[in-house]
Coordinates of N, CA and C in Angstrom, one line a residue:
M100 N 140.3 79.0 89.0 CA 139.9 79.8 90.2 C 138.4 79.9 90.4
N101 N 137.9 79.6 91.6 CA 136.5 79.8 91.9 C 136.1 81.3 92.1
Q102 N 135.0 81.7 91.5 CA 134.6 83.1 91.7 C 133.3 83.1 92.5
I103 N 133.2 84.0 93.5 CA 132.1 84.2 94.3 C 131.4 85.4 93.9
L104 N 130.1 85.2 93.4 CA 129.4 86.3 93.0 C 128.3 86.7 93.9
L105 N 128.3 87.9 94.5 CA 127.4 88.3 95.5 C 126.1 88.9 95.0
S106 N 126.2 89.7 94.0 CA 125.1 90.5 93.4 C 125.6 91.3 92.2
P107 N 124.7 91.4 91.1 CA 123.5 90.7 91.0 C 123.6 89.2 90.4
G108 N 122.5 88.5 90.3 CA 122.6 87.3 89.6 C 122.8 86.1 90.5
V109 N 123.4 85.1 90.0 CA 123.7 83.9 90.7 C 124.7 84.1 91.9
V110 N 124.3 83.5 93.0 CA 125.1 83.6 94.2 C 125.6 82.1 94.6
R111 N 126.9 82.0 94.9 CA 127.4 80.6 95.2 C 127.1 80.4 96.7
S112 N 126.3 79.3 96.9 CA 125.9 78.9 98.3 C 126.9 78.0 98.9
N113 N 127.0 78.0 100.2 CA 127.8 77.1 101.0 C 127.4 75.7 100.8
P114 N 128.4 74.8 100.6 CA 128.0 73.4 100.3 C 127.0 72.8 101.4
E115 N 127.1 73.3 102.6 CA 126.2 72.8 103.6 C 124.7 73.3 103.2
V116 N 124.6 74.5 102.7 CA 123.4 75.0 102.3 C 122.8 74.1 101.2
T117 N 123.6 73.9 100.1 CA 123.3 73.0 99.0 C 122.9 71.6 99.4
K118 N 123.6 71.1 100.4 CA 123.3 69.7 100.9 C 121.9 69.7 101.6
S119 N 121.6 70.8 102.3 CA 120.4 70.9 103.0 C 119.1 70.8 102.1
L120 N 119.3 71.2 100.8 CA 118.2 71.1 99.9 C 117.8 69.7 99.7
S121 N 118.5 68.7 99.9 CA 118.1 67.3 99.8 C 117.4 66.8 101.0
F122 N 117.1 67.6 102.0 CA 116.4 67.2 103.1 C 115.0 66.6 102.7
Q123 N 114.8 65.4 103.1 CA 113.5 64.7 102.8 C 112.5 64.9 104.0
H124 N 111.6 65.8 103.8 CA 110.7 66.1 104.8 C 109.4 65.1 104.5
T125 N 108.8 64.9 105.6 CA 107.6 64.0 105.7 C 106.4 64.8 106.2
Y126 N 106.4 66.1 106.2 CA 105.3 66.9 106.7 C 105.0 67.9 105.6
M127 N 103.8 68.6 105.8 CA 103.3 69.6 104.9 C 103.3 70.9 105.6
H128 N 102.8 71.9 104.9 CA 102.8 73.3 105.3 C 101.7 73.7 106.3
R129 N 101.0 72.7 106.8 CA 100.1 73.0 107.9 C 100.5 72.2 109.2
D130 N 101.5 71.4 109.1 CA 101.9 70.6 110.3 C 102.8 71.3 111.3
K131 N 102.9 70.9 112.5 CA 103.6 71.5 113.5 C 105.1 71.6 113.2
E132 N 105.6 70.5 112.6 CA 107.1 70.6 112.2 C 107.4 71.7 111.3
F133 N 106.5 72.0 110.3 CA 106.6 73.1 109.4 C 106.6 74.4 110.2
K134 N 105.7 74.5 111.1 CA 105.5 75.8 111.9 C 106.8 76.1 112.7
E135 N 107.4 75.0 113.2 CA 108.6 75.3 113.9 C 109.8 75.7 113.0
L136 N 109.8 75.1 111.7 CA 110.8 75.6 110.8 C 110.6 77.0 110.4
Y137 N 109.4 77.4 110.1 CA 108.9 78.8 109.8 C 109.3 79.7 110.9
K138 N 109.0 79.3 112.1 CA 109.2 80.3 113.3 C 110.7 80.5 113.4
N139 N 111.5 79.5 113.2 CA 113.0 79.7 113.3 C 113.5 80.6 112.2
I140 N 112.9 80.5 111.0 CA 113.3 81.4 109.9 C 112.9 82.8 110.2
D141 N 111.7 83.0 110.7 CA 111.0 84.3 111.0 C 112.0 85.0 112.0
I142 N 112.4 84.3 113.1 CA 113.3 84.9 114.1 C 114.7 85.4 113.5
A143 N 115.2 84.5 112.7 CA 116.6 84.8 112.2 C 116.5 85.9 111.2
L144 N 115.5 86.0 110.4 CA 115.3 87.1 109.3 C 115.1 88.4 110.1
K145 N 114.3 88.4 111.1 CA 114.0 89.7 111.8 C 115.2 90.2 112.5
N146 N 115.9 89.3 113.1 CA 117.2 89.7 113.8 C 118.2 90.5 112.9
I147 N 118.1 90.3 111.6 CA 119.0 91.0 110.8 C 118.6 92.5 110.6
V148 N 117.3 92.8 110.6 CA 116.9 94.1 110.3 C 116.0 94.8 111.3
C149 N 115.7 94.2 112.4 CA 114.8 94.7 113.4 C 115.4 94.8 114.8
T150 N 115.3 96.0 115.4 CA 115.8 96.2 116.8 C 114.8 95.5 117.7
N151 N 113.4 95.6 117.5 CA 112.5 95.0 118.3 C 111.6 94.0 117.4
P152 N 112.2 92.8 117.2 CA 111.6 91.8 116.3 C 110.2 91.3 116.6
N153 N 109.8 91.5 117.9 CA 108.4 91.1 118.2 C 107.4 92.0 117.6
N154 N 107.8 93.1 117.1 CA 106.8 94.1 116.4 C 106.7 93.8 114.9
Y155 N 107.4 92.8 114.5 CA 107.4 92.4 113.0 C 107.1 91.0 112.7
L156 N 106.8 90.7 111.5 CA 106.5 89.3 111.1 C 107.0 89.2 109.7
S157 N 107.7 88.0 109.4 CA 108.1 87.7 108.1 C 107.1 86.8 107.4
M158 N 107.0 86.9 106.1 CA 106.1 86.1 105.4 C 106.9 85.5 104.2
I159 N 106.7 84.2 103.9 CA 107.3 83.5 102.8 C 106.5 83.3 101.7
V160 N 106.9 83.7 100.5 CA 106.2 83.6 99.3 C 106.8 82.6 98.4
T161 N 106.0 81.7 97.7 CA 106.6 80.8 96.7 C 106.8 81.6 95.4
G162 N 107.9 81.9 95.1 CA 108.3 82.6 93.9 C 109.5 83.5 94.1
S163 N 109.6 84.6 93.5 CA 110.8 85.5 93.4 C 110.6 86.8 94.2
G164 N 111.6 87.6 94.1 CA 111.4 88.9 94.7 C 110.3 89.8 93.9
T165 N 110.2 89.6 92.6 CA 109.2 90.3 91.9 C 107.8 89.7 92.3
T166 N 107.7 88.4 92.6 CA 106.4 87.9 93.0 C 106.0 88.5 94.4
S167 N 106.9 88.6 95.3 CA 106.7 89.3 96.5 C 106.3 90.7 96.4
M168 N 106.9 91.5 95.6 CA 106.6 92.8 95.3 C 105.2 93.0 94.7
D169 N 104.9 92.0 93.8 CA 103.5 92.0 93.3 C 102.4 91.9 94.4
E170 N 102.8 91.0 95.4 CA 101.8 90.8 96.5 C 101.6 92.1 97.3
V171 N 102.7 92.8 97.5 CA 102.6 94.1 98.3 C 101.9 95.2 97.5
I172 N 102.4 95.3 96.2 CA 101.9 96.3 95.4 C 100.4 96.2 95.0
N173 N 99.9 95.1 94.8 CA 98.5 94.9 94.4 C 97.6 95.3 95.6
T174 N 98.2 95.1 96.8 CA 97.4 95.5 98.0 C 97.4 97.1 98.1
Y175 N 98.5 97.7 98.0 CA 98.6 99.2 98.4 C 98.0 100.0 97.3
V176 N 98.2 99.7 96.0 CA 97.7 100.5 94.9 C 96.1 100.4 95.0
N177 N 95.6 99.4 95.5 CA 94.1 99.3 95.7 C 93.6 100.1 96.9
E178 N 94.5 100.4 97.8 CA 94.1 101.1 99.0 C 94.2 102.6 99.0
G179 N 95.1 103.1 98.2 CA 95.2 104.6 98.2 C 96.4 105.0 97.2
K180 N 96.6 106.3 97.2 CA 97.6 107.0 96.3 C 98.9 106.4 96.6
T181 N 99.6 105.8 95.7 CA 100.9 105.2 95.8 C 102.0 105.8 94.9
L182 N 103.0 106.3 95.5 CA 104.0 106.9 94.7 C 105.2 105.9 94.5
F183 N 105.7 105.7 93.2 CA 106.8 104.8 93.0 C 108.0 105.8 92.6
I184 N 109.1 105.6 93.4 CA 110.4 106.3 93.1 C 111.2 105.4 92.1
T185 N 111.5 106.0 91.0 CA 112.2 105.2 89.9 C 113.5 105.9 89.5
N186 N 114.6 105.2 89.7 CA 115.9 105.7 89.2 C 116.7 104.5 88.7
G187 N 116.0 103.5 88.2 CA 116.6 102.3 87.7 C 115.6 101.3 87.2
L188 N 116.1 100.2 86.6 CA 115.2 99.3 86.1 C 114.1 98.7 87.0
F189 N 114.5 98.4 88.2 CA 113.6 97.6 89.1 C 112.6 98.6 89.7
G190 N 113.0 99.9 89.9 CA 111.9 100.8 90.3 C 110.8 101.0 89.2
E191 N 111.3 101.0 87.9 CA 110.4 101.1 86.9 C 109.5 99.8 86.7
R192 N 110.0 98.7 87.1 CA 109.3 97.5 87.1 C 108.2 97.5 88.1
W193 N 108.4 98.0 89.3 CA 107.4 98.1 90.4 C 106.4 99.0 89.9
E194 N 106.7 100.1 89.3 CA 105.7 101.1 88.8 C 104.8 100.5 87.7
E195 N 105.4 99.6 86.9 CA 104.6 98.9 85.8 C 103.6 98.0 86.5
I196 N 104.0 97.3 87.5 CA 103.1 96.4 88.2 C 102.0 97.2 88.8
G197 N 102.3 98.4 89.4 CA 101.2 99.2 90.0 C 100.2 99.6 89.0
K198 N 100.7 100.0 87.8 CA 99.8 100.5 86.8 C 98.9 99.3 86.2
F199 N 99.5 98.2 86.3 CA 98.7 97.0 85.8 C 97.5 96.9 86.6
Y200 N 97.6 97.1 87.9 CA 96.5 96.8 88.8 C 95.5 98.1 89.0
N201 N 96.1 99.3 89.0 CA 95.3 100.4 89.3 C 96.0 101.7 88.9
T202 N 95.7 102.1 87.7 CA 96.4 103.3 87.1 C 95.9 104.6 87.9
N203 N 94.7 104.6 88.4 CA 94.2 105.8 89.1 C 95.0 106.1 90.3
N204 N 95.5 105.1 91.0 CA 96.2 105.4 92.3 C 97.8 105.4 92.2
V205 N 98.3 105.3 90.9 CA 99.8 105.3 90.8 C 100.3 106.6 90.4
Y206 N 101.3 107.1 91.1 CA 101.9 108.3 90.9 C 103.5 108.1 90.8
S207 N 104.1 108.9 90.0 CA 105.6 108.5 89.7 C 106.5 109.7 90.1
Y208 N 107.6 109.3 90.7 CA 108.7 110.2 90.9 C 109.8 109.6 90.1
N209 N 109.9 110.0 88.8 CA 110.8 109.4 87.8 C 112.0 110.3 87.7
L210 N 113.2 109.5 87.7 CA 114.5 110.1 87.6 C 115.2 109.4 86.5
N211 N 116.3 109.9 86.0 CA 117.2 109.1 85.1 C 117.8 108.0 85.9
W212 N 118.1 107.0 85.2 CA 118.9 105.8 85.8 C 120.1 106.3 86.5
G213 N 120.2 105.9 87.8 CA 121.4 106.3 88.5 C 121.4 107.7 89.1
E214 N 120.3 108.5 89.0 CA 120.3 109.8 89.4 C 119.9 109.8 90.9
N215 N 120.6 110.7 91.7 CA 120.2 110.8 93.1 C 118.9 111.4 93.3
I216 N 118.2 111.0 94.4 CA 116.9 111.5 94.8 C 117.0 112.9 95.5
D217 N 116.3 113.8 95.0 CA 116.3 115.1 95.7 C 115.2 115.1 96.7
I218 N 115.5 115.2 98.0 CA 114.5 115.0 99.0 C 113.4 116.1 99.0
S219 N 113.9 117.3 98.7 CA 112.9 118.5 98.7 C 111.8 118.3 97.6
S220 N 112.2 117.9 96.4 CA 111.3 117.8 95.3 C 110.4 116.5 95.5
L221 N 111.0 115.5 96.2 CA 110.2 114.3 96.5 C 109.0 114.6 97.5
L222 N 109.4 115.4 98.6 CA 108.4 115.7 99.6 C 107.4 116.6 99.0
M223 N 107.8 117.5 98.1 CA 106.8 118.4 97.4 C 105.7 117.6 96.6
K224 N 106.2 116.5 96.0 CA 105.4 115.7 95.2 C 104.4 115.0 96.1
I225 N 104.9 114.4 97.2 CA 104.2 113.7 98.2 C 103.0 114.6 98.7
L226 N 103.3 115.8 99.0 CA 102.4 116.8 99.6 C 101.3 117.2 98.5
K227 N 101.8 117.5 97.3 CA 100.9 117.9 96.3 C 99.8 116.9 95.9
H228 N 100.2 115.6 95.9 CA 99.3 114.6 95.5 C 98.7 113.8 96.7
Q229 N 99.0 114.3 98.0 CA 98.5 113.6 99.2 C 98.7 112.1 99.1
I230 N 100.0 111.7 98.9 CA 100.4 110.4 98.7 C 100.3 109.6 100.0
Q231 N 99.8 108.4 99.9 CA 99.6 107.6 101.2 C 100.6 106.4 101.3
H232 N 101.2 106.0 100.2 CA 102.2 104.9 100.2 C 103.3 105.3 99.3
V233 N 104.6 105.0 99.7 CA 105.8 105.3 98.9 C 106.5 104.0 98.7
I234 N 106.9 103.7 97.5 CA 107.6 102.3 97.2 C 108.9 102.7 96.4
M235 N 110.0 102.1 96.9 CA 111.3 102.4 96.3 C 112.2 101.3 96.4
V236 N 113.3 101.3 95.6 CA 114.4 100.3 95.6 C 115.5 100.8 96.4
H237 N 116.1 100.0 97.3 CA 117.3 100.4 98.0 C 118.6 100.3 97.2
C238 N 118.9 99.1 96.7 CA 120.0 99.0 95.8 C 119.5 98.6 94.4
D239 N 119.5 99.4 93.4 CA 119.1 99.0 92.1 C 120.2 98.5 91.3
T240 N 120.4 97.3 91.1 CA 121.5 96.6 90.5 C 121.7 96.9 89.0
S241 N 120.5 97.4 88.4 CA 120.6 97.7 86.9 C 121.6 98.8 86.7
V242 N 121.8 99.8 87.7 CA 122.7 100.9 87.6 C 123.7 100.9 88.7
G243 N 123.6 100.0 89.7 CA 124.6 100.0 90.9 C 124.4 101.2 91.7
I244 N 123.2 101.7 92.0 CA 122.9 102.8 92.8 C 122.4 102.3 94.2
L245 N 122.9 102.9 95.3 CA 122.4 102.7 96.6 C 121.7 103.9 97.1
N246 N 120.4 103.8 97.1 CA 119.6 105.0 97.6 C 119.6 105.1 99.1
D247 N 119.5 106.3 99.6 CA 119.6 106.6 101.0 C 118.2 106.3 101.6
I248 N 117.9 105.2 102.0 CA 116.6 104.9 102.5 C 116.3 105.4 103.9
N249 N 117.5 105.6 104.7 CA 117.3 106.2 106.0 C 116.8 107.6 105.9
E250 N 117.5 108.5 105.1 CA 117.1 109.8 105.0 C 115.7 110.0 104.4
I251 N 115.4 109.2 103.4 CA 114.1 109.2 102.7 C 112.9 108.8 103.7
G252 N 113.3 107.8 104.3 CA 112.2 107.1 105.2 C 111.9 108.1 106.4
N253 N 112.9 108.7 107.0 CA 112.8 109.6 108.1 C 112.1 110.9 107.6
E254 N 112.4 111.5 106.5 CA 111.8 112.7 105.9 C 110.4 112.5 105.6
I255 N 110.1 111.3 105.0 CA 108.7 110.9 104.7 C 107.9 110.9 106.0
K256 N 108.3 110.3 107.0 CA 107.6 110.1 108.2 C 107.4 111.5 109.0
K257 N 108.4 112.4 108.8 CA 108.3 113.7 109.4 C 107.1 114.5 108.8
L258 N 107.0 114.2 107.4 CA 105.9 114.9 106.7 C 104.6 114.3 107.1
N259 N 104.5 113.0 107.2 CA 103.2 112.3 107.6 C 103.6 110.9 108.0
E260 N 103.5 110.7 109.4 CA 103.9 109.4 110.0 C 103.0 108.3 109.5
N261 N 101.8 108.6 108.9 CA 100.9 107.5 108.4 C 101.2 107.0 107.0
I262 N 102.1 107.6 106.4 CA 102.5 107.2 105.0 C 103.2 105.8 105.2
T263 N 102.9 104.9 104.3 CA 103.5 103.5 104.4 C 104.7 103.6 103.5
F264 N 105.9 103.2 104.1 CA 107.2 103.3 103.4 C 107.5 101.8 103.1
I265 N 107.6 101.4 101.9 CA 107.9 100.1 101.3 C 109.2 100.1 100.5
V266 N 110.1 99.2 101.0 CA 111.4 99.2 100.3 C 111.8 97.8 99.7
D267 N 112.2 97.8 98.5 CA 112.8 96.6 97.8 C 114.3 96.5 98.3
A268 N 114.5 95.5 99.1 CA 115.9 95.3 99.6 C 116.4 93.9 99.1
V269 N 116.1 93.5 97.9 CA 116.4 92.2 97.3 C 117.9 92.1 97.3
S270 N 118.6 93.1 96.9 CA 120.1 92.9 96.7 C 120.9 93.5 97.8
S271 N 120.3 94.1 98.8 CA 121.0 94.7 99.8 C 120.8 94.0 101.2
F272 N 119.7 93.3 101.4 CA 119.3 92.6 102.6 C 120.5 91.6 103.0
G273 N 121.0 92.0 104.2 CA 122.0 91.0 104.8 C 123.4 91.4 104.4
V274 N 123.6 92.4 103.6 CA 125.0 92.9 103.3 C 125.2 94.3 103.5
V275 N 124.1 95.2 103.4 CA 124.1 96.6 103.7 C 123.3 96.8 105.0
D276 N 123.8 97.5 105.9 CA 123.0 97.7 107.2 C 121.7 98.3 106.9
I277 N 120.6 97.7 107.5 CA 119.2 98.2 107.4 C 118.7 97.9 108.8
N278 N 118.0 99.0 109.2 CA 117.2 98.9 110.5 C 115.9 99.4 110.3
M279 N 114.9 98.6 110.4 CA 113.5 99.0 110.0 C 113.0 100.1 110.9
E280 N 113.3 100.1 112.1 CA 112.9 101.1 113.0 C 113.6 102.5 112.7
E281 N 114.9 102.5 112.6 CA 115.7 103.7 112.4 C 115.4 104.2 111.0
D282 N 115.2 103.3 110.0 CA 114.9 103.8 108.6 C 113.5 104.1 108.4
K283 N 112.7 103.9 109.4 CA 111.2 104.2 109.3 C 110.5 103.3 108.2
I284 N 111.0 102.1 108.1 CA 110.5 101.2 107.0 C 109.3 100.4 107.5
D285 N 108.2 100.4 106.8 CA 107.0 99.6 107.3 C 107.1 98.1 106.7
I286 N 107.5 98.0 105.5 CA 107.6 96.7 104.8 C 108.9 96.7 104.0
I287 N 109.5 95.5 104.1 CA 110.8 95.2 103.3 C 110.5 94.0 102.5
V288 N 110.9 94.0 101.3 CA 110.8 92.8 100.4 C 112.2 92.4 100.0
T289 N 112.5 91.0 100.1 CA 113.8 90.5 99.7 C 113.6 89.1 99.2
N290 N 114.7 88.4 99.0 CA 114.7 87.0 98.8 C 116.0 86.3 99.2
P291 N 116.1 84.9 99.3 CA 117.2 84.3 99.9 C 118.5 84.2 99.1
N292 N 118.3 84.4 97.8 CA 119.4 84.0 96.9 C 120.4 85.2 96.5
K293 N 120.5 86.1 97.4 CA 121.5 87.2 97.2 C 122.5 87.1 98.3
A294 N 122.5 88.1 99.1 CA 123.6 88.1 100.2 C 123.4 87.0 101.3
I295 N 122.1 86.5 101.4 CA 121.9 85.4 102.4 C 122.5 84.1 101.8
A296 N 122.7 84.1 100.5 CA 123.3 82.9 99.8 C 122.6 81.6 100.1
A297 N 121.3 81.7 100.0 CA 120.6 80.5 100.1 C 120.1 80.0 98.7
H298 N 119.0 79.5 98.6 CA 118.4 78.9 97.3 C 117.3 79.8 96.8
M299 N 117.3 79.9 95.5 CA 116.2 80.7 94.9 C 114.9 79.9 94.9
G300 N 113.7 80.6 94.6 CA 112.5 79.9 94.6 C 111.5 80.4 95.7
L301 N 112.0 81.3 96.7 CA 111.3 81.9 97.7 C 111.4 83.4 97.6
G302 N 110.3 84.0 98.1 CA 110.3 85.5 98.3 C 110.1 85.7 99.8
I303 N 110.5 86.9 100.3 CA 110.4 87.2 101.6 C 109.8 88.6 101.8
I304 N 108.8 88.7 102.7 CA 108.2 90.0 103.0 C 108.3 90.1 104.5
I305 N 108.9 91.3 105.0 CA 109.0 91.5 106.4 C 108.3 92.9 106.7
G306 N 107.3 92.9 107.6 CA 106.6 94.1 107.9 C 106.2 94.2 109.4
S307 N 105.7 95.3 109.8 CA 105.2 95.5 111.1 C 103.8 94.9 111.3
H308 N 103.6 94.4 112.5 CA 102.2 93.9 112.8 C 101.2 95.1 112.6
K309 N 101.6 96.3 113.0 CA 100.7 97.4 112.9 C 100.4 97.7 111.5
C310 N 101.3 97.5 110.6 CA 101.1 97.9 109.2 C 100.2 96.8 108.6
F311 N 100.5 95.5 108.8 CA 99.7 94.5 108.2 C 98.2 94.5 108.8
K312 N 98.1 94.8 110.0 CA 96.7 94.8 110.7 C 96.0 96.0 110.0
N313 N 96.5 97.1 109.6 CA 95.9 98.2 109.1 C 95.4 98.0 107.6
V314 N 95.9 97.0 106.9 CA 95.5 96.8 105.6 C 94.0 96.5 105.6
K315 N 93.3 97.4 104.9 CA 91.8 97.4 104.9 C 91.2 96.4 103.8
E316 N 91.8 96.4 102.7 CA 91.3 95.7 101.6 C 91.9 94.3 101.4
E317 N 91.2 93.4 100.7 CA 91.8 92.1 100.4 C 92.7 92.0 99.2
G318 N 93.0 93.2 98.6 CA 94.0 93.2 97.5 C 93.2 92.8 96.2
L319 N 94.1 92.6 95.2 CA 93.5 92.3 93.9 C 93.8 90.9 93.3
S320 N 94.4 90.1 94.3 CA 94.8 88.7 94.0 C 94.5 87.8 95.1
Y321 N 94.1 86.6 94.7 CA 93.8 85.6 95.8 C 95.1 84.9 96.2
S322 N 95.9 84.4 95.3 CA 97.1 83.7 95.7 C 98.2 84.6 96.4
L323 N 98.3 85.9 95.8 CA 99.1 86.9 96.3 C 98.4 87.9 97.0
N324 N 97.9 87.6 98.2 CA 97.0 88.4 98.9 C 97.6 88.7 100.3
L325 N 98.0 90.0 100.5 CA 98.8 90.3 101.7 C 97.9 90.1 103.0
K326 N 96.7 90.5 103.0 CA 95.9 90.4 104.2 C 95.8 88.9 104.6
R327 N 95.4 88.0 103.5 CA 95.2 86.7 103.8 C 96.5 86.0 104.3
H328 N 97.6 86.4 103.6 CA 98.9 85.9 103.9 C 99.3 86.2 105.4
Y329 N 99.0 87.5 105.8 CA 99.4 87.9 107.1 C 98.7 87.0 108.2
K330 N 97.4 86.8 108.0 CA 96.6 85.9 108.9 C 97.2 84.5 109.1
L331 N 97.6 83.9 107.9 CA 98.2 82.6 108.0 C 99.6 82.6 108.5
S332 N 100.4 83.6 108.1 CA 101.8 83.7 108.6 C 101.8 83.9 110.2
S333 N 100.8 84.6 110.7 CA 100.7 84.8 112.2 C 100.6 83.4 112.9
K334 N 100.3 82.4 112.2 CA 100.2 81.0 112.8 C 101.4 80.2 112.2
Y335 N 102.3 80.8 111.5 CA 103.5 80.2 110.9 C 103.0 79.2 109.8
E336 N 102.1 79.6 109.0 CA 101.6 78.8 107.8 C 101.8 79.8 106.6
T337 N 101.7 79.1 105.4 CA 101.8 79.8 104.2 C 100.4 79.7 103.5
C338 N 100.2 80.6 102.5 CA 98.9 80.5 101.9 C 98.7 79.3 101.1
N339 N 99.8 78.8 100.4 CA 99.8 77.7 99.5 C 101.0 76.8 99.8
S340 N 101.0 75.7 99.0 CA 102.2 74.8 99.2 C 103.5 75.5 98.9
V341 N 104.5 75.3 99.6 CA 105.7 76.0 99.5 C 106.9 75.0 99.5
S342 N 108.1 75.3 98.9 CA 109.1 74.5 98.8 C 109.8 74.4 100.3
I343 N 109.4 73.2 100.9 CA 110.0 73.1 102.3 C 111.5 72.8 102.2
S344 N 112.0 72.2 101.2 CA 113.4 72.0 101.1 C 114.1 73.3 100.9
S345 N 113.6 74.3 100.2 CA 114.2 75.6 100.0 C 114.2 76.3 101.4
M346 N 113.1 76.1 102.2 CA 113.0 76.8 103.4 C 114.0 76.2 104.4
N347 N 114.3 74.9 104.2 CA 115.3 74.3 105.1 C 116.7 74.8 104.8
A348 N 116.9 75.0 103.5 CA 118.2 75.6 103.0 C 118.3 77.0 103.5
L349 N 117.2 77.8 103.4 CA 117.2 79.1 104.0 C 117.7 79.2 105.4
L350 N 117.0 78.3 106.2 CA 117.4 78.3 107.6 C 118.8 77.9 107.9
T351 N 119.3 77.0 107.2 CA 120.7 76.6 107.2 C 121.6 77.8 107.0
S352 N 121.3 78.5 105.9 CA 122.1 79.7 105.5 C 122.1 80.8 106.6
L353 N 120.9 81.0 107.2 CA 120.7 82.0 108.2 C 121.4 81.6 109.4
N354 N 121.5 80.3 109.8 CA 122.3 79.9 110.9 C 123.8 80.0 110.8
N355 N 124.2 80.1 109.5 CA 125.6 80.4 109.2 C 125.9 81.8 108.9
Y356 N 124.9 82.6 109.0 CA 125.0 84.1 108.6 C 126.0 84.8 109.4

């Protein structure tokens, strides 16, 4: 009997998606054919989580969900006080990345694995430390918890609408309803090889133009540089060479979504 695994771990792709990986392209990541491919992916991704997709942009990273989170984290911990909400393995991983880059700007809201987030105590911590950015996991598969990003996002923005709300939606994107406007999310990070059931090897960052344009610093990495990446993605280009075959598979999967 065939088993279909949705999350976590390996996801079984549609045979059409697997076949599309063998697409033999003759163009590179600066050519017009690539830009058309990227544009179609961008539109399809945003339609899953955005009511007003023109206000957002998706960025493709060569790597994994962790690679994509690294790009976002190294930017924001360099810019201001960043709070990591942790109640599972992946929340702790993002905090670890933040401390690698800038211990001075990293603050923690640490809970036991699987413990529910208490909104009142979270908001008190944000106020006490004058937090500027909040990073959390939507579905942490290490413990199988689904955090309430809608309540958390809205309460954070009521406290201070200028706080950047960043969500890891790697295992929930495309299978659990997410609306970036309604949930007050500024940036979502995900990848193709969970609920979208495409191919691994790419990371995805979706954020508002307003948020990306307000990034002041150039981050702490050249290859994983959010500001540089945004400028290129606005022209439907990537920072570096990317697996065009994997992008073709991603578009095929999104078209069948």
